[in-house]
PDB file of C-alpha atoms in Angstrom:
ATOM      1  CA  MET A 155      36.088 -39.095 -72.984  1.00  0.00           C
ATOM      2  CA  LEU A 156      39.481 -38.467 -71.387  1.00  0.00           C
ATOM      3  CA  ARG A 157      40.477 -36.264 -74.323  1.00  0.00           C
ATOM      4  CA  TYR A 158      37.359 -34.110 -73.921  1.00  0.00           C
ATOM      5  CA  THR A 159      37.854 -33.877 -70.157  1.00  0.00           C
ATOM      6  CA  LEU A 160      41.451 -32.753 -70.582  1.00  0.00           C
ATOM      7  CA  TRP A 161      40.519 -30.325 -73.336  1.00  0.00           C
ATOM      8  CA  ALA A 162      37.665 -28.779 -71.341  1.00  0.00           C
ATOM      9  CA  ARG A 163      39.856 -28.471 -68.271  1.00  0.00           C
ATOM     10  CA  THR A 164      42.756 -26.862 -70.104  1.00  0.00           C
ATOM     11  CA  ARG A 165      40.870 -24.558 -72.444  1.00  0.00           C
ATOM     12  CA  ASN A 166      41.197 -21.606 -70.051  1.00  0.00           C
ATOM     13  CA  ASN A 167      44.689 -22.468 -68.836  1.00  0.00           C
ATOM     14  CA  PRO A 168      46.657 -24.917 -71.017  1.00  0.00           C
ATOM     15  CA  SER A 169      49.432 -25.203 -68.440  1.00  0.00           C
ATOM     16  CA  ASP A 170      47.059 -27.210 -66.201  1.00  0.00           C
ATOM     17  CA  ILE A 171      47.592 -30.197 -68.480  1.00  0.00           C
ATOM     18  CA  PHE A 172      51.213 -30.450 -67.334  1.00  0.00           C
ATOM     19  CA  VAL A 173      50.132 -30.552 -63.702  1.00  0.00           C
ATOM     20  CA  LEU A 174      47.675 -33.321 -64.543  1.00  0.00           C
ATOM     21  CA  TYR A 175      50.326 -35.174 -66.550  1.00  0.00           C
ATOM     22  CA  THR A 176      52.756 -34.964 -63.618  1.00  0.00           C
ATOM     23  CA  ALA A 177      50.158 -36.247 -61.158  1.00  0.00           C
ATOM     24  CA  TYR A 178      49.193 -39.172 -63.417  1.00  0.00           C
ATOM     25  CA  SER A 179      52.834 -40.012 -64.055  1.00  0.00           C
ATOM     26  CA  PHE A 180      53.576 -40.047 -60.330  1.00  0.00           C
ATOM     27  CA  PHE A 181      50.485 -42.200 -59.704  1.00  0.00           C
ATOM     28  CA  ILE A 182      51.626 -44.792 -62.247  1.00  0.00           C
ATOM     29  CA  LYS A 183      55.094 -44.932 -60.671  1.00  0.00           C
ATOM     30  CA  VAL A 184      53.525 -45.476 -57.246  1.00  0.00           C
ATOM     31  CA  CYS A 185      51.374 -48.272 -58.678  1.00  0.00           C
ATOM     32  CA  TYR A 186      54.496 -49.861 -60.121  1.00  0.00           C
ATOM     33  CA  CYS A 187      56.063 -49.849 -56.650  1.00  0.00           C
ATOM     34  CA  LEU A 188      52.857 -51.167 -55.053  1.00  0.00           C
ATOM     35  CA  GLN A 189      52.871 -54.281 -57.212  1.00  0.00           C
ATOM     36  CA  LYS A 190      56.206 -55.230 -55.646  1.00  0.00           C
ATOM     37  CA  LYS A 191      54.951 -54.569 -52.101  1.00  0.00           C
ATOM     38  CA  SER A 192      52.090 -57.034 -52.476  1.00  0.00           C
ATOM     39  CA  LYS A 193      54.227 -59.811 -51.010  1.00  0.00           C
ATOM     40  CA  LYS A 194      54.748 -57.885 -47.765  1.00  0.00           C
ATOM     41  CA  TRP A 195      51.404 -56.150 -47.412  1.00  0.00           C
ATOM     42  CA  LYS A 196      47.748 -57.072 -47.768  1.00  0.00           C
ATOM     43  CA  VAL A 197      44.636 -54.958 -47.906  1.00  0.00           C
ATOM     44  CA  ALA A 198      42.567 -55.031 -44.735  1.00  0.00           C
ATOM     45  CA  ALA A 199      39.303 -56.913 -44.960  1.00  0.00           C
ATOM     46  CA  SER A 200      36.248 -54.927 -45.898  1.00  0.00           C
ATOM     47  CA  LEU A 201      33.963 -54.093 -42.991  1.00  0.00           C
ATOM     48  CA  ARG A 202      30.903 -54.329 -45.169  1.00  0.00           C
ATOM     49  CA  SER A 203      29.686 -57.270 -47.164  1.00  0.00           C
ATOM     50  CA  GLU A 204      28.604 -56.128 -50.596  1.00  0.00           C
ATOM     51  CA  THR A 205      26.924 -58.245 -53.209  1.00  0.00           C
ATOM     52  CA  VAL A 206      27.359 -55.564 -55.854  1.00  0.00           C
ATOM     53  CA  PHE A 207      30.913 -54.355 -56.173  1.00  0.00           C
ATOM     54  CA  HIS A 208      31.479 -50.734 -55.347  1.00  0.00           C
ATOM     55  CA  PHE A 209      34.051 -50.576 -58.137  1.00  0.00           C
ATOM     56  CA  SER A 210      32.601 -52.327 -61.157  1.00  0.00           C
ATOM     57  CA  SER A 211      35.869 -52.333 -63.117  1.00  0.00           C
ATOM     58  CA  LEU A 212      37.336 -54.920 -60.722  1.00  0.00           C
ATOM     59  CA  THR A 213      36.652 -58.634 -60.562  1.00  0.00           C
ATOM     60  CA  LYS A 214      35.679 -60.262 -57.278  1.00  0.00           C
ATOM     61  CA  GLN A 215      39.240 -61.501 -56.726  1.00  0.00           C
ATOM     62  CA  GLU A 216      40.643 -58.041 -57.469  1.00  0.00           C
ATOM     63  CA  TYR A 217      38.110 -56.502 -55.113  1.00  0.00           C
ATOM     64  CA  GLU A 218      39.362 -58.853 -52.384  1.00  0.00           C
ATOM     65  CA  ASN A 219      43.035 -58.211 -53.256  1.00  0.00           C
ATOM     66  CA  PRO A 220      43.500 -54.926 -55.150  1.00  0.00           C
ATOM     67  CA  PHE A 221      47.243 -55.563 -55.485  1.00  0.00           C
ATOM     68  CA  MET A 222      46.328 -58.030 -58.259  1.00  0.00           C
ATOM     69  CA  VAL A 223      45.284 -55.099 -60.443  1.00  0.00           C
ATOM     70  CA  PHE A 224      48.792 -53.622 -60.340  1.00  0.00           C
ATOM     71  CA  GLN A 225      50.401 -57.015 -60.981  1.00  0.00           C
ATOM     72  CA  LYS A 226      48.189 -57.655 -64.018  1.00  0.00           C
ATOM     73  CA  ALA A 227      48.700 -54.171 -65.429  1.00  0.00           C
ATOM     74  CA  PHE A 228      52.492 -54.320 -65.251  1.00  0.00           C
ATOM     75  CA  ALA A 229      52.591 -57.921 -66.461  1.00  0.00           C
ATOM     76  CA  GLU A 230      50.868 -56.775 -69.647  1.00  0.00           C
ATOM     77  CA  LYS A 231      52.363 -53.285 -70.079  1.00  0.00           C
ATOM     78  CA  THR A 232      55.695 -51.902 -68.910  1.00  0.00           C
ATOM     79  CA  LEU A 233      56.218 -48.717 -66.961  1.00  0.00           C
ATOM     80  CA  GLU A 234      57.562 -47.174 -70.172  1.00  0.00           C
ATOM     81  CA  ASP A 235      54.347 -48.156 -72.000  1.00  0.00           C
ATOM     82  CA  PHE A 236      52.295 -46.294 -69.412  1.00  0.00           C
ATOM     83  CA  GLU A 237      54.594 -43.275 -69.664  1.00  0.00           C
ATOM     84  CA  LEU A 238      54.154 -43.331 -73.456  1.00  0.00           C
ATOM     85  CA  PHE A 239      50.385 -43.575 -72.954  1.00  0.00           C
ATOM     86  CA  LEU A 240      50.440 -40.429 -70.795  1.00  0.00           C
ATOM     87  CA  TYR A 241      52.627 -38.650 -73.300  1.00  0.00           C
ATOM     88  CA  GLN A 242      50.243 -39.571 -76.130  1.00  0.00           C
ATOM     89  CA  MET A 243      47.293 -38.292 -74.092  1.00  0.00           C
ATOM     90  CA  LEU A 244      49.190 -35.060 -73.470  1.00  0.00           C
ATOM     91  CA  GLU A 245      49.964 -34.693 -77.165  1.00  0.00           C
ATOM     92  CA  LEU A 246      46.393 -35.451 -78.242  1.00  0.00           C
ATOM     93  CA  SER A 247      44.980 -33.061 -75.645  1.00  0.00           C
ATOM     94  CA  LEU A 248      47.134 -30.129 -76.678  1.00  0.00           C
ATOM     95  CA  SER A 249      47.172 -30.736 -80.427  1.00  0.00           C
ATOM     96  CA  PRO A 250      44.900 -28.500 -82.484  1.00  0.00           C
ATOM     97  CA  HIS A 251      44.412 -31.379 -84.937  1.00  0.00           C
ATOM     98  CA  ALA A 252      42.594 -34.625 -84.258  1.00  0.00           C
ATOM     99  CA  GLY A 253      45.037 -37.240 -85.423  1.00  0.00           C
ATOM    100  CA  ASP A 254      45.260 -40.965 -85.207  1.00  0.00           C
ATOM    101  CA  PRO A 255      47.300 -42.126 -82.234  1.00  0.00           C
ATOM    102  CA  TYR A 256      50.374 -44.157 -83.104  1.00  0.00           C
ATOM    103  CA  PHE A 257      49.967 -46.212 -79.986  1.00  0.00           C
ATOM    104  CA  ASP A 258      47.313 -48.458 -78.448  1.00  0.00           C
ATOM    105  CA  LEU A 259      45.595 -46.107 -76.007  1.00  0.00           C
ATOM    106  CA  THR A 260      42.709 -48.372 -75.035  1.00  0.00           C
ATOM    107  CA  THR A 261      44.571 -51.057 -73.082  1.00  0.00           C
ATOM    108  CA  PRO A 262      46.642 -48.681 -70.917  1.00  0.00           C
ATOM    109  CA  TYR A 263      43.543 -46.545 -70.341  1.00  0.00           C
ATOM    110  CA  ILE A 264      41.562 -49.536 -69.042  1.00  0.00           C
ATOM    111  CA  HIS A 265      44.448 -50.545 -66.778  1.00  0.00           C
ATOM    112  CA  PHE A 266      44.775 -46.944 -65.583  1.00  0.00           C
ATOM    113  CA  ILE A 267      41.089 -46.764 -64.586  1.00  0.00           C
ATOM    114  CA  ARG A 268      41.339 -50.120 -62.824  1.00  0.00           C
ATOM    115  CA  MET A 269      44.455 -48.947 -60.954  1.00  0.00           C
ATOM    116  CA  LEU A 270      42.573 -45.849 -59.809  1.00  0.00           C
ATOM    117  CA  ASP A 271      39.782 -48.081 -58.447  1.00  0.00           C
ATOM    118  CA  ALA A 272      42.263 -50.404 -56.740  1.00  0.00           C
ATOM    119  CA  ALA A 273      44.125 -47.483 -55.174  1.00  0.00           C
ATOM    120  CA  GLU A 274      40.855 -46.111 -53.817  1.00  0.00           C
ATOM    121  CA  LEU A 275      40.067 -49.490 -52.248  1.00  0.00           C
ATOM    122  CA  ILE A 276      43.495 -49.572 -50.627  1.00  0.00           C
ATOM    123  CA  ARG A 277      42.988 -46.035 -49.346  1.00  0.00           C
ATOM    124  CA  GLU A 278      39.553 -46.873 -47.920  1.00  0.00           C
ATOM    125  CA  ARG A 279      40.508 -50.144 -46.253  1.00  0.00           C
ATOM    126  CA  GLY A 280      44.133 -49.562 -45.341  1.00  0.00           C
ATOM    127  CA  VAL A 281      46.891 -52.166 -45.442  1.00  0.00           C
ATOM    128  CA  GLU A 282      48.230 -54.707 -42.990  1.00  0.00           C
ATOM    129  CA  LYS A 283      51.692 -56.196 -42.896  1.00  0.00           C
ATOM    130  CA  ILE A 284      51.717 -59.914 -43.663  1.00  0.00           C
ATOM    131  CA  LYS A 285      53.070 -61.786 -40.669  1.00  0.00           C
ATOM    132  CA  LYS A 286      55.437 -64.656 -41.254  1.00  0.00           C
ATOM    133  CA  GLU A 287      54.252 -68.058 -40.092  1.00  0.00           C
ATOM    134  CA  ASN A 288      57.253 -68.544 -37.809  1.00  0.00           C
ATOM    135  CA  GLN A 289      56.918 -65.128 -36.210  1.00  0.00           C
ATOM    136  CA  ILE A 290      55.853 -65.122 -32.579  1.00  0.00           C
ATOM    137  CA  THR A 291      53.677 -62.266 -31.468  1.00  0.00           C
ATOM    138  CA  CYS A 292      54.051 -61.218 -27.838  1.00  0.00           C
ATOM    139  CA  VAL A 293      51.275 -59.462 -26.013  1.00  0.00           C
ATOM    140  CA  THR A 294      52.220 -57.516 -22.896  1.00  0.00           C
ATOM    141  CA  GLU A 295      49.847 -56.257 -20.286  1.00  0.00           C
TER     142      GLU A 295
END
């Protein structure tokens, strides 16, 4: 599916694939940084109560805390694995021959889709800084 989408998009202008590759690569690097920020930030609570998840690729716990998606993805695959995945997709998209990939493309692809869903949840809800238990909050009038 991704191969066909990239091929159809780049058929008229093959240089578009490099723009897409750059955007995906930047997104993965941001996700890598977000997994480390999960100790300082939390996703704001959803204003709506949904029985059916808006993003079906996420579990209920991941829907509640989308940072878990990034932690799971980078616990299983390294940043270099995701970069190799993008490179393989670039190679397969631009190659005139359909060849067998030398790399597992399925696992990083699933993580990538889940990270896109988690990032959209974070964008929709926003984030809040986690307050320390000993911190005193002053309210002035």
